[in-house]
JSON list of C-alpha atoms in Angstrom, two decimals:
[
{"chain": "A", "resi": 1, "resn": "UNK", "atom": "CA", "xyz": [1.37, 9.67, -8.03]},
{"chain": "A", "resi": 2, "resn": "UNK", "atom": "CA", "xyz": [-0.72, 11.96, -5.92]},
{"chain": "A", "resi": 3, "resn": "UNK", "atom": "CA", "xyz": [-3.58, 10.60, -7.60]},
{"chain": "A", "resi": 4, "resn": "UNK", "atom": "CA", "xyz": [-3.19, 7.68, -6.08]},
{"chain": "A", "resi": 5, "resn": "UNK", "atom": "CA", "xyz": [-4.55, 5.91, -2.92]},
{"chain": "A", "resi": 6, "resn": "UNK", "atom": "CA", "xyz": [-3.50, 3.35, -0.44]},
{"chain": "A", "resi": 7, "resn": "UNK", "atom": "CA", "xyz": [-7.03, 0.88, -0.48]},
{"chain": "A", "resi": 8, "resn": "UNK", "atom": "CA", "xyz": [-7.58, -2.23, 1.15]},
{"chain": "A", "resi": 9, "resn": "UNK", "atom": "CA", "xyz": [-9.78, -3.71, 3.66]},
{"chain": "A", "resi": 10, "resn": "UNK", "atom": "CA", "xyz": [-8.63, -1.09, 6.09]},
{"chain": "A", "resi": 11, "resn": "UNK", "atom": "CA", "xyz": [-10.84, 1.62, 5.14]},
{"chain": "A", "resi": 12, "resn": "UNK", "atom": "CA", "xyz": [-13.39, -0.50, 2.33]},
{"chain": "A", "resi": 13, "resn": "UNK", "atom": "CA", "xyz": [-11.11, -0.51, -0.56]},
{"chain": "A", "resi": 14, "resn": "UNK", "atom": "CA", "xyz": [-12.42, 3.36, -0.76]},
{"chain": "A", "resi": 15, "resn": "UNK", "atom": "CA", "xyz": [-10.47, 6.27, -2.20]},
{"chain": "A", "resi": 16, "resn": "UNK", "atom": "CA", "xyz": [-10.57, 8.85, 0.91]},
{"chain": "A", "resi": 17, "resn": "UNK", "atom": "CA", "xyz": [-8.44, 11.52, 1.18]},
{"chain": "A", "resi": 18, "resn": "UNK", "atom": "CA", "xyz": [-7.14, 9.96, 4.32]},
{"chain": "A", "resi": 19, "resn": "UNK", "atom": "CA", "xyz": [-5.53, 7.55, 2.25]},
{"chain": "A", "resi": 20, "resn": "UNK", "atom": "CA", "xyz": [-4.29, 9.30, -0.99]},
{"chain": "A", "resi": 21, "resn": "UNK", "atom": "CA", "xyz": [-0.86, 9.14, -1.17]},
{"chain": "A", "resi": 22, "resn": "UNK", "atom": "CA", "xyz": [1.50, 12.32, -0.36]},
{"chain": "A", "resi": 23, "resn": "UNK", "atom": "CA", "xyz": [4.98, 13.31, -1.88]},
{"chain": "A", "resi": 24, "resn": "UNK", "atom": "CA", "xyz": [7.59, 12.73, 0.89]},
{"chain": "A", "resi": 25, "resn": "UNK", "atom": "CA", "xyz": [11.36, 12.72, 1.26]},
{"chain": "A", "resi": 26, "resn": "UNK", "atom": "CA", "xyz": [11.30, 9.22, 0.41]},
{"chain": "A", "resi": 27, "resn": "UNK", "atom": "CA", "xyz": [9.06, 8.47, -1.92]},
{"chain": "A", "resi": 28, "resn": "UNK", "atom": "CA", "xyz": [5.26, 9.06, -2.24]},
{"chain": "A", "resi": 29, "resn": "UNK", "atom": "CA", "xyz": [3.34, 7.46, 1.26]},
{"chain": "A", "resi": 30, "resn": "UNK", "atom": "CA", "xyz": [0.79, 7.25, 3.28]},
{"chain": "A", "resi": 31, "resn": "UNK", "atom": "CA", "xyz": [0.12, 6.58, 6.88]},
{"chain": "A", "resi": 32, "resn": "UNK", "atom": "CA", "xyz": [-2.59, 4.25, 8.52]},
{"chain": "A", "resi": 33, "resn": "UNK", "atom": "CA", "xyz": [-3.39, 2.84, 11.72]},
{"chain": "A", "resi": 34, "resn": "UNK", "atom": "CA", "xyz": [-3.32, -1.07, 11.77]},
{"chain": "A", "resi": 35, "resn": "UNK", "atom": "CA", "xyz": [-4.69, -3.39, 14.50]},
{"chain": "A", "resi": 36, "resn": "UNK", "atom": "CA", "xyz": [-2.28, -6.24, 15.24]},
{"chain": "A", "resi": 37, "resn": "UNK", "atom": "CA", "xyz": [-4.89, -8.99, 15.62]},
{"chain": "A", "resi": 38, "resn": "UNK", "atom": "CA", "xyz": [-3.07, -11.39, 13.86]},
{"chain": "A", "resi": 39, "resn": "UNK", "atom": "CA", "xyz": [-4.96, -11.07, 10.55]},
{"chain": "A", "resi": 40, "resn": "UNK", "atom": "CA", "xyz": [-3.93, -9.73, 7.28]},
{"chain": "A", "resi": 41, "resn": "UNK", "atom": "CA", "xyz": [-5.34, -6.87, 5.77]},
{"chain": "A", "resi": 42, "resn": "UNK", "atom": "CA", "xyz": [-5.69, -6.53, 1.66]},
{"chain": "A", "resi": 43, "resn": "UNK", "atom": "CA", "xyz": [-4.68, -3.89, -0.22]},
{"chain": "A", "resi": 44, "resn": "UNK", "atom": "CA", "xyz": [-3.56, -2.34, -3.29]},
{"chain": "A", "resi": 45, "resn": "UNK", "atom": "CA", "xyz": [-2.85, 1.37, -4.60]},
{"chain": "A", "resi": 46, "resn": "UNK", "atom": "CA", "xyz": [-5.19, 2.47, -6.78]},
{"chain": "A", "resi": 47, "resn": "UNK", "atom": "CA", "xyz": [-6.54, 5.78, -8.48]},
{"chain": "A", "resi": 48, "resn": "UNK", "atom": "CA", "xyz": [-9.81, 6.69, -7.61]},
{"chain": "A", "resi": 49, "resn": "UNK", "atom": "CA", "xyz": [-11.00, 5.32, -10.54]},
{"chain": "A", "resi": 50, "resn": "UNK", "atom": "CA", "xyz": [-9.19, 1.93, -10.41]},
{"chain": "A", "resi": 51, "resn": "UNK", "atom": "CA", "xyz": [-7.86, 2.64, -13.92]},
{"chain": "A", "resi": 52, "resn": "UNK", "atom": "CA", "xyz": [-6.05, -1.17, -15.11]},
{"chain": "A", "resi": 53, "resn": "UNK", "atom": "CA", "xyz": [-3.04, 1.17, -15.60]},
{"chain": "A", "resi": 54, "resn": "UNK", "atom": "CA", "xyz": [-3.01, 2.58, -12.59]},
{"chain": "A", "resi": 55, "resn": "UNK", "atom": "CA", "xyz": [-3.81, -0.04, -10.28]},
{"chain": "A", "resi": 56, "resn": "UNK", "atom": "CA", "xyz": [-1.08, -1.81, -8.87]},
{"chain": "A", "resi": 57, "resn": "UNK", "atom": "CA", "xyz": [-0.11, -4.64, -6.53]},
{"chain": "A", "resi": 58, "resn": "UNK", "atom": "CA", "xyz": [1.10, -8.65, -6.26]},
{"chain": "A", "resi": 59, "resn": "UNK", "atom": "CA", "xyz": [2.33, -10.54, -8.65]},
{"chain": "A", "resi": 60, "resn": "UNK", "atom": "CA", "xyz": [0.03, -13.51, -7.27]},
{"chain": "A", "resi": 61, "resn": "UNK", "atom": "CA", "xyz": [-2.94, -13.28, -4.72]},
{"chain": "A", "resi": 62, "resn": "UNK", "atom": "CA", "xyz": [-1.68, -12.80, -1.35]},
{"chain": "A", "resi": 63, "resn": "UNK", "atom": "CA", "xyz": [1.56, -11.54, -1.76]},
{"chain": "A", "resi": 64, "resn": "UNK", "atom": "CA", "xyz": [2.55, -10.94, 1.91]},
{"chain": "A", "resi": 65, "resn": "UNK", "atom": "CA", "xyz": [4.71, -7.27, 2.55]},
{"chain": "A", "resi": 66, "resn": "UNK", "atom": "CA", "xyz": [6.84, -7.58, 5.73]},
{"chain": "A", "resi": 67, "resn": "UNK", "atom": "CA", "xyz": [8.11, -4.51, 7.71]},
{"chain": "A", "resi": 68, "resn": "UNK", "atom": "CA", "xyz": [11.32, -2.87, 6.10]},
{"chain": "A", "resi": 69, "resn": "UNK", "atom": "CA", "xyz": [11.40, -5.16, 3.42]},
{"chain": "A", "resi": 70, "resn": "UNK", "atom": "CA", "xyz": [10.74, -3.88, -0.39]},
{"chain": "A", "resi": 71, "resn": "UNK", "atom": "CA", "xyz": [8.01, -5.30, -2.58]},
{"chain": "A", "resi": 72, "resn": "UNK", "atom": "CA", "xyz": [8.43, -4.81, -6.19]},
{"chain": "A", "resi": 73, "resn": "UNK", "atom": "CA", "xyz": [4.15, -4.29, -7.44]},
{"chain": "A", "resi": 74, "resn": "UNK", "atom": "CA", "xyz": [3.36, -4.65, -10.44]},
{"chain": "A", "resi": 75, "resn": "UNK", "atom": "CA", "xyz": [0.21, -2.43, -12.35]},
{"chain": "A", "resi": 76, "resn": "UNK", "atom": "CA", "xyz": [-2.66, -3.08, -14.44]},
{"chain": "A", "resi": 77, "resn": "UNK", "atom": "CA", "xyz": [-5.17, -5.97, -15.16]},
{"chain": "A", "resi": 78, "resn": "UNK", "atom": "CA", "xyz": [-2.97, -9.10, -12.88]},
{"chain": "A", "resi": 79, "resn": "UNK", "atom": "CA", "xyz": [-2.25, -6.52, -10.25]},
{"chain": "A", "resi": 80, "resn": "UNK", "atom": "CA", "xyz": [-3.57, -8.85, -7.22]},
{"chain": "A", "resi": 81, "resn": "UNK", "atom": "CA", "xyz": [-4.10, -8.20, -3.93]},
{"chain": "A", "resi": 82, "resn": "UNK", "atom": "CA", "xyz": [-1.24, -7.90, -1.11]},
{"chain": "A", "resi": 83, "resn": "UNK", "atom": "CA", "xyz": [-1.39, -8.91, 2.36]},
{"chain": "A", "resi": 84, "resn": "UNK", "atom": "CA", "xyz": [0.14, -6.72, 5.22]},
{"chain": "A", "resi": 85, "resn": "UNK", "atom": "CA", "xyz": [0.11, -8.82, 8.96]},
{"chain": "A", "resi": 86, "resn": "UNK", "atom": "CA", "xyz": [1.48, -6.11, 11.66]},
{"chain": "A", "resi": 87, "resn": "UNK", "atom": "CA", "xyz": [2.94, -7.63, 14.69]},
{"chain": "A", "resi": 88, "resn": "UNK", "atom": "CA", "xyz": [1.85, -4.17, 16.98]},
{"chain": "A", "resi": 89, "resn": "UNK", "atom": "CA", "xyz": [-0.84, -1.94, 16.62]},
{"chain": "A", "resi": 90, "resn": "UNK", "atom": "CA", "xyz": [0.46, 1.47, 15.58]},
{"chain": "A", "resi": 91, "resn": "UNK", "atom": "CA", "xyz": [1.09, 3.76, 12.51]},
{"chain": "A", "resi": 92, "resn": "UNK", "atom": "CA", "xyz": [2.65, 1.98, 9.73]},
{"chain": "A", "resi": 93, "resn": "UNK", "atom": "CA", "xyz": [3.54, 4.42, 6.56]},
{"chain": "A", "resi": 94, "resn": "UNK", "atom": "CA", "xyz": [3.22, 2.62, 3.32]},
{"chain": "A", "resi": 95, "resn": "UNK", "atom": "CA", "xyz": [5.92, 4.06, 0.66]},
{"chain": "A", "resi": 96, "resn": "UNK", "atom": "CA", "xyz": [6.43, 3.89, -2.63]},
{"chain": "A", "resi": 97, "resn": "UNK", "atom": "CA", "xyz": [9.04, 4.94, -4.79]},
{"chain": "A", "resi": 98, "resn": "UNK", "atom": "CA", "xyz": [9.61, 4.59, -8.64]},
{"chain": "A", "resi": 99, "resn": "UNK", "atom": "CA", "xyz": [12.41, 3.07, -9.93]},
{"chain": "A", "resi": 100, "resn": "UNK", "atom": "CA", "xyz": [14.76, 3.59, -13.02]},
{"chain": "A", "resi": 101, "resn": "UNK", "atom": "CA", "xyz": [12.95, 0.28, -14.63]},
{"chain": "A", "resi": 102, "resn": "UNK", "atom": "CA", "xyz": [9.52, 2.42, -14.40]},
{"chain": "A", "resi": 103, "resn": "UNK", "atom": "CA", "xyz": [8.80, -0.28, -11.73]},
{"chain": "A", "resi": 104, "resn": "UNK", "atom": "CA", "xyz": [6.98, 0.74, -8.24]},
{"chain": "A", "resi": 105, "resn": "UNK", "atom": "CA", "xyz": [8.49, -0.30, -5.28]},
{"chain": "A", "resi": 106, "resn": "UNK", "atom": "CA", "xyz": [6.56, -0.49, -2.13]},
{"chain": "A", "resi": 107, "resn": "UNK", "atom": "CA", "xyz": [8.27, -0.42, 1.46]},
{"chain": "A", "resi": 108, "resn": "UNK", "atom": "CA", "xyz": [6.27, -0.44, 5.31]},
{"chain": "A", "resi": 109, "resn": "UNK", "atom": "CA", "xyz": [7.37, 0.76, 7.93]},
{"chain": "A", "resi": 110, "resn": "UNK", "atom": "CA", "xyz": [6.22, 1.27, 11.57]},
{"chain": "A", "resi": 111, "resn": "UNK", "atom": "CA", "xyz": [6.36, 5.16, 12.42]},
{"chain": "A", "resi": 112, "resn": "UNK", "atom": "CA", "xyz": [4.78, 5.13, 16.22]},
{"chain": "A", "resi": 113, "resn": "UNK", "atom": "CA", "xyz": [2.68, 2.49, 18.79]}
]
């Protein structure tokens, strides 16, 4: 997974090293700073590339993530777009773990205001 990058709206859907994903205790993550303004920001994980395979997000447009709560993605050609609202301005960290169904599953947290 550490081909991978975290790319959305947030940084214009590129693949910058900021943003490529690093092998944690937890799971594979990366941390970004977030404006709580009240709107959502897009994203999906993605290789550089944005192989179908590799690509992975929503099951439908939209698909809204919620702090502490886990998001089962899905990867390839339907991956859609999800949508992240904060509620404070801070450092979120975006993980994602593999599970024993070969499924991703995504969890946000916030790590500091």
């Amino acid at each position: 997974m550490s081909e991978l990058y975290l790319r959305g709206v947030f940084n214009w859907w590129e693949a910058s090293p900021a943003y490529q994903l690093s092998q944690g205790r937890d799971g594979w993550y990366a941390d970004i700073e977030l404006i709580a303004d009240g709107q959502p920001y897009d994203f999906k994980v993605a290789d550089s590339a944005w192989t179908p395979a590799q690509t992975c997000g929503g099951n439908y447009q939209g698909q809204q993530v919620t702090v502490s709560d886990t998001a089962t993605l899905i990867c390839g050609d339907k991956a859609q777009n999800l949508q992240f609202t904060p509620n404070n301005t801070g450092t979120y960290r975006f993980t994602f773990e593999k599970t024993d169904a070969d499924e991703l599953e995504l969890t946000v947290r916030l790590k500091s205001q």
